[in-house]
Structure formats: C-alpha cells, structure tokens
Amino acid sequence: MKASPIIVAIDGPVLGSCQGLVKIMTDLGNEVVGFKVGIPFIMQCGLEPLAAARSRIGNGLLIADLKLADIGDIMVRVVSLVKDYVDAVIAHSFVGYKGALDEVSEKLKEWNIKLILVTSMSHEGSQELYDRNLDPIIDVVKKVNPWGVVAPATRPGIISLVRKALGAGVKILAPGVGAQGARPGDAICAGADYEIIGRSITESPDPKKAVELIALEQEEALRRCRR
Ligand code: BMP
C-alpha cells in the first residue's frame, strides 16, 4: 500500500504520555510518508522516545522541526544533538546564507541529513514579513539548495509561487491543514508534495481512522483539481 502524502506533526504529549506519541508513530508508520517531531516533544520526552520512533517507523521520514534560526556554528551544534535519530531538520531561511545556512547545509551533507527551509508560514502574521520578502527568501533558498521547503497550506497562492520559483526538484511540505483551517488536498493541488498535519490526527480518538479520512479527502481534492 502506498503511503499517503501526509507528514504527521508530533508536537506534545497526548494520551497522557510520550509513549502515546511513539505508539501513534508506530501505528501510522506504514500509512503516512513520515513524521515531524517538534521542540515540545524533544524537550519533554528526550531522545529515548525519538530513538524508539526511529526504530519503529521503518523507512518513514523522521524530521526534527527545530526551526533553527541562529549563526551557523550554533545551528550545527543543535543538530548534532539529534543527528543520529532523524533524516531531516527544519531551519528558518530569514537568517540568510553566509555564516548561517551555508555552514549548516555543508555539515548536514556530511551527516547525510536533509535540510528543509521555511519559505513562509501558515499563521496570519507570516504575511507581515515572510510573504512581503518572498523574493529575497527564494534567493536564499536557491543558494542553499535544500532538499525541501515549508510553505503554507493556508495560503495556497504562496505554494504556487514557491513551486514556480524553485521548480520540481525541491519537496514542498505544507502545514496548516485541519486545525488551522486548510482542507486536505488543497495544498497538494497548489503544488505541494506533502501536507503536514498534527492535531487533527494526534488528538483524534482514533489516529489511524483520522489518517484514512484525510487521505480520502486528499484523493478527492486531487481528482477535482486534476480534472
Ligand atoms: P497542526 O496540524 O496541529 O496545526 O500542526 C501543524 C504543525 O506544523 C505544527 O507542528 C507546527 O509547528 C508546524 N508548522 C505550522 O503550523 N506552520 C508553519 O508555517 C510551519 C510549521 O512547521
């Protein structure tokens, strides 16, 4: 069975425990493309549950959403703490190339870890800075040449612009589906590869069922937009 183009955001303990989140990842390992573990999960649960998740999700993509935004040297130190457990990390792009993303990108290549850069965010305030500066942000992204970028499912127009500017070679990951209002599939119709979805799945009484329903909605949306 082909995994649905969903990356599940694992942000903080539900079901009362870190083990509950590891169980969600274990149960959904074959259903979705991967998981994005956030700072709340890493800080509250530590590295052991992360290692457990790594060993239980098979080939699923495991992303550490560290939202790095620092000088290169420090970003490298932060990633070094999780590098043995994850396939990819997320950094902000507004910190720029020289002395920041150039250094972290170089080190990640050495460690065989994918870099994902934020081009814009799903909340309203992202329009105040990120969206107003999309052109220079895209210039930075082009210099870094990351594996993937984040663009908002809540504003599919931005996804289309990012896809047009960066071409087909980069993965676009789109958060904002469900709890933040975007509908499943719309971001993919606009050019995203994967939809990042957290609470609609992790806070559902039946996360597997929630994934199934979201996957159906994605397929329906794709049929509509590709018609
Ligand atoms: P939810 O589906 O529960 O709203 O979760 C969205 C996830 O995507 C969270 O982990 C959040 O940190 C992340 N995210 C986001 O919501 N907007 C962005 O622009 C970038 C993100 O990484």
Tab-separated table of N, CA and C and ligand atoms in Angstrom, residues 7-11 36-40 65 67 90 92 118 120-123 126 130 150-155 173-181 196-203, ligand 1:
chain	number	residue	atom	x	y	z
A	7	ILE	N	2.587	14.141	6.414
A	7	ILE	CA	3.633	14.090	7.430
A	7	ILE	C	2.957	14.478	8.738
A	8	VAL	N	2.939	13.570	9.680
A	8	VAL	CA	2.215	13.815	10.929
A	8	VAL	C	3.089	14.638	11.880
A	9	ALA	N	2.538	15.765	12.340
A	9	ALA	CA	3.271	16.610	13.296
A	9	ALA	C	3.041	16.085	14.708
A	10	ILE	N	4.147	15.726	15.355
A	10	ILE	CA	4.100	15.174	16.713
A	10	ILE	C	4.654	16.252	17.640
A	11	ASP	N	3.751	16.976	18.299
A	11	ASP	CA	4.212	18.172	18.994
A	11	ASP	C	4.250	18.110	20.509
A	36	LYS	N	6.986	14.556	11.762
A	36	LYS	CA	7.770	15.745	12.081
A	36	LYS	C	7.669	15.931	13.588
A	37	VAL	N	8.770	15.710	14.300
A	37	VAL	CA	8.709	15.870	15.754
A	37	VAL	C	9.150	17.282	16.109
A	38	GLY	N	8.353	17.912	16.963
A	38	GLY	CA	8.604	19.309	17.292
A	38	GLY	C	9.420	19.464	18.572
A	39	ILE	N	9.769	20.702	18.851
A	39	ILE	CA	10.560	21.016	20.055
A	39	ILE	C	9.841	20.567	21.336
A	40	PRO	N	8.504	20.744	21.446
A	40	PRO	CA	7.847	20.266	22.681
A	40	PRO	C	8.083	18.777	22.921
A	65	ASP	N	11.739	19.137	13.764
A	65	ASP	CA	11.346	20.515	13.485
A	65	ASP	C	11.966	21.414	14.546
A	67	LYS	N	13.226	24.389	13.888
A	67	LYS	CA	13.072	25.793	13.449
A	67	LYS	C	14.342	26.574	13.766
A	90	ILE	N	14.503	21.110	10.126
A	90	ILE	CA	13.918	22.333	9.552
A	90	ILE	C	14.624	23.559	10.121
A	92	HIS	N	14.864	28.064	9.666
A	92	HIS	CA	14.305	29.270	9.051
A	92	HIS	C	15.269	29.766	7.976
A	118	VAL	N	12.165	27.037	5.795
A	118	VAL	CA	10.854	27.698	5.818
A	118	VAL	C	10.868	28.851	4.805
A	120	SER	N	7.712	30.420	4.084
A	120	SER	CA	6.598	31.222	4.577
A	120	SER	C	5.861	30.346	5.587
A	121	MET	N	5.056	30.970	6.446
A	121	MET	CA	4.389	30.178	7.488
A	121	MET	C	2.866	30.251	7.363
A	122	SER	N	2.212	29.369	8.120
A	122	SER	CA	0.771	29.204	7.934
A	122	SER	C	-0.076	30.207	8.712
A	123	HIS	N	0.510	30.860	9.709
A	123	HIS	CA	-0.291	31.793	10.517
A	123	HIS	C	-0.377	33.152	9.804
A	126	SER	N	2.589	35.751	9.268
A	126	SER	CA	3.639	35.443	8.301
A	126	SER	C	3.577	36.388	7.100
A	130	TYR	N	7.456	37.381	6.145
A	130	TYR	CA	7.856	36.337	5.198
A	130	TYR	C	7.283	36.614	3.800
A	150	VAL	N	9.232	24.543	3.481
A	150	VAL	CA	7.895	24.624	4.083
A	150	VAL	C	7.171	25.816	3.463
A	151	ALA	N	5.930	25.604	3.051
A	151	ALA	CA	5.090	26.701	2.542
A	151	ALA	C	3.660	26.435	3.016
A	152	PRO	N	2.886	27.503	3.238
A	152	PRO	CA	1.621	27.361	3.983
A	152	PRO	C	0.438	26.805	3.197
A	153	ALA	N	-0.169	25.761	3.744
A	153	ALA	CA	-1.406	25.225	3.161
A	153	ALA	C	-2.541	26.239	3.287
A	154	THR	N	-2.409	27.139	4.263
A	154	THR	CA	-3.461	28.141	4.484
A	154	THR	C	-3.460	29.223	3.402
A	155	ARG	N	-2.349	29.342	2.661
A	155	ARG	CA	-2.297	30.310	1.551
A	155	ARG	C	-1.721	29.603	0.318
A	173	LEU	N	6.590	21.037	1.669
A	173	LEU	CA	5.834	20.485	2.791
A	173	LEU	C	4.900	21.587	3.290
A	174	ALA	N	3.604	21.281	3.370
A	174	ALA	CA	2.640	22.333	3.664
A	174	ALA	C	1.882	22.088	4.967
A	175	PRO	N	2.135	22.914	5.995
A	175	PRO	CA	1.354	22.817	7.237
A	175	PRO	C	0.138	23.745	7.203
A	176	GLY	N	-0.798	23.485	8.117
A	176	GLY	CA	-1.968	24.366	8.223
A	176	GLY	C	-3.263	23.648	7.887
A	177	VAL	N	-3.169	22.345	7.644
A	177	VAL	CA	-4.355	21.567	7.267
A	177	VAL	C	-5.108	21.125	8.524
A	178	GLY	N	-6.415	21.215	8.488
A	178	GLY	CA	-7.212	20.735	9.621
A	178	GLY	C	-7.356	21.801	10.681
A	179	ALA	N	-6.639	21.670	11.788
A	179	ALA	CA	-6.796	22.575	12.933
A	179	ALA	C	-6.638	24.054	12.553
A	180	GLN	N	-5.814	24.342	11.550
A	180	GLN	CA	-5.599	25.741	11.154
A	180	GLN	C	-6.487	26.159	9.974
A	181	GLY	N	-7.311	25.254	9.521
A	181	GLY	CA	-8.343	25.661	8.569
A	181	GLY	C	-8.209	25.215	7.130
A	196	ILE	N	1.604	18.622	6.067
A	196	ILE	CA	1.972	18.387	7.463
A	196	ILE	C	0.703	18.546	8.293
A	197	ILE	N	0.335	17.511	9.014
A	197	ILE	CA	-0.924	17.572	9.775
A	197	ILE	C	-0.677	17.051	11.185
A	198	GLY	N	-1.037	17.876	12.181
A	198	GLY	CA	-0.795	17.487	13.561
A	198	GLY	C	-2.051	17.115	14.301
A	199	ARG	N	-2.655	18.139	14.953
A	199	ARG	CA	-3.716	17.875	15.916
A	199	ARG	C	-4.901	17.097	15.378
A	200	SER	N	-5.267	17.298	14.099
A	200	SER	CA	-6.422	16.547	13.562
A	200	SER	C	-6.174	15.054	13.637
A	201	ILE	N	-4.896	14.676	13.673
A	201	ILE	CA	-4.566	13.245	13.769
A	201	ILE	C	-4.202	12.871	15.201
A	202	THR	N	-3.269	13.625	15.799
A	202	THR	CA	-2.748	13.208	17.118
A	202	THR	C	-3.780	13.370	18.233
A	203	GLU	N	-4.736	14.282	18.039
A	203	GLU	CA	-5.733	14.473	19.090
A	203	GLU	C	-7.055	13.776	18.765
B	1	BMP	P1	-1.471	21.331	13.371
B	1	BMP	O1	-1.905	20.499	12.162
B	1	BMP	O2	-1.810	20.691	14.671
B	1	BMP	O3	-1.885	22.750	13.257
B	1	BMP	O4	0.131	21.325	13.387
B	1	BMP	C1	0.883	21.999	12.426
B	1	BMP	C2	2.341	21.687	12.595
B	1	BMP	O5	3.066	22.353	11.574
B	1	BMP	C3	2.958	22.125	13.921
B	1	BMP	O6	3.951	21.198	14.249
B	1	BMP	C4	3.621	23.465	13.587
B	1	BMP	O7	4.783	23.695	14.344
B	1	BMP	C5	4.012	23.249	12.136
B	1	BMP	N1	4.060	24.476	11.327
B	1	BMP	C6	2.943	25.263	11.165
B	1	BMP	O8	1.868	25.012	11.721
B	1	BMP	N2	3.053	26.364	10.359
B	1	BMP	C7	4.204	26.696	9.732
B	1	BMP	O9	4.221	27.665	8.998
B	1	BMP	C8	5.328	25.893	9.904
B	1	BMP	C9	5.244	24.769	10.698
B	1	BMP	O10	6.284	23.999	10.849
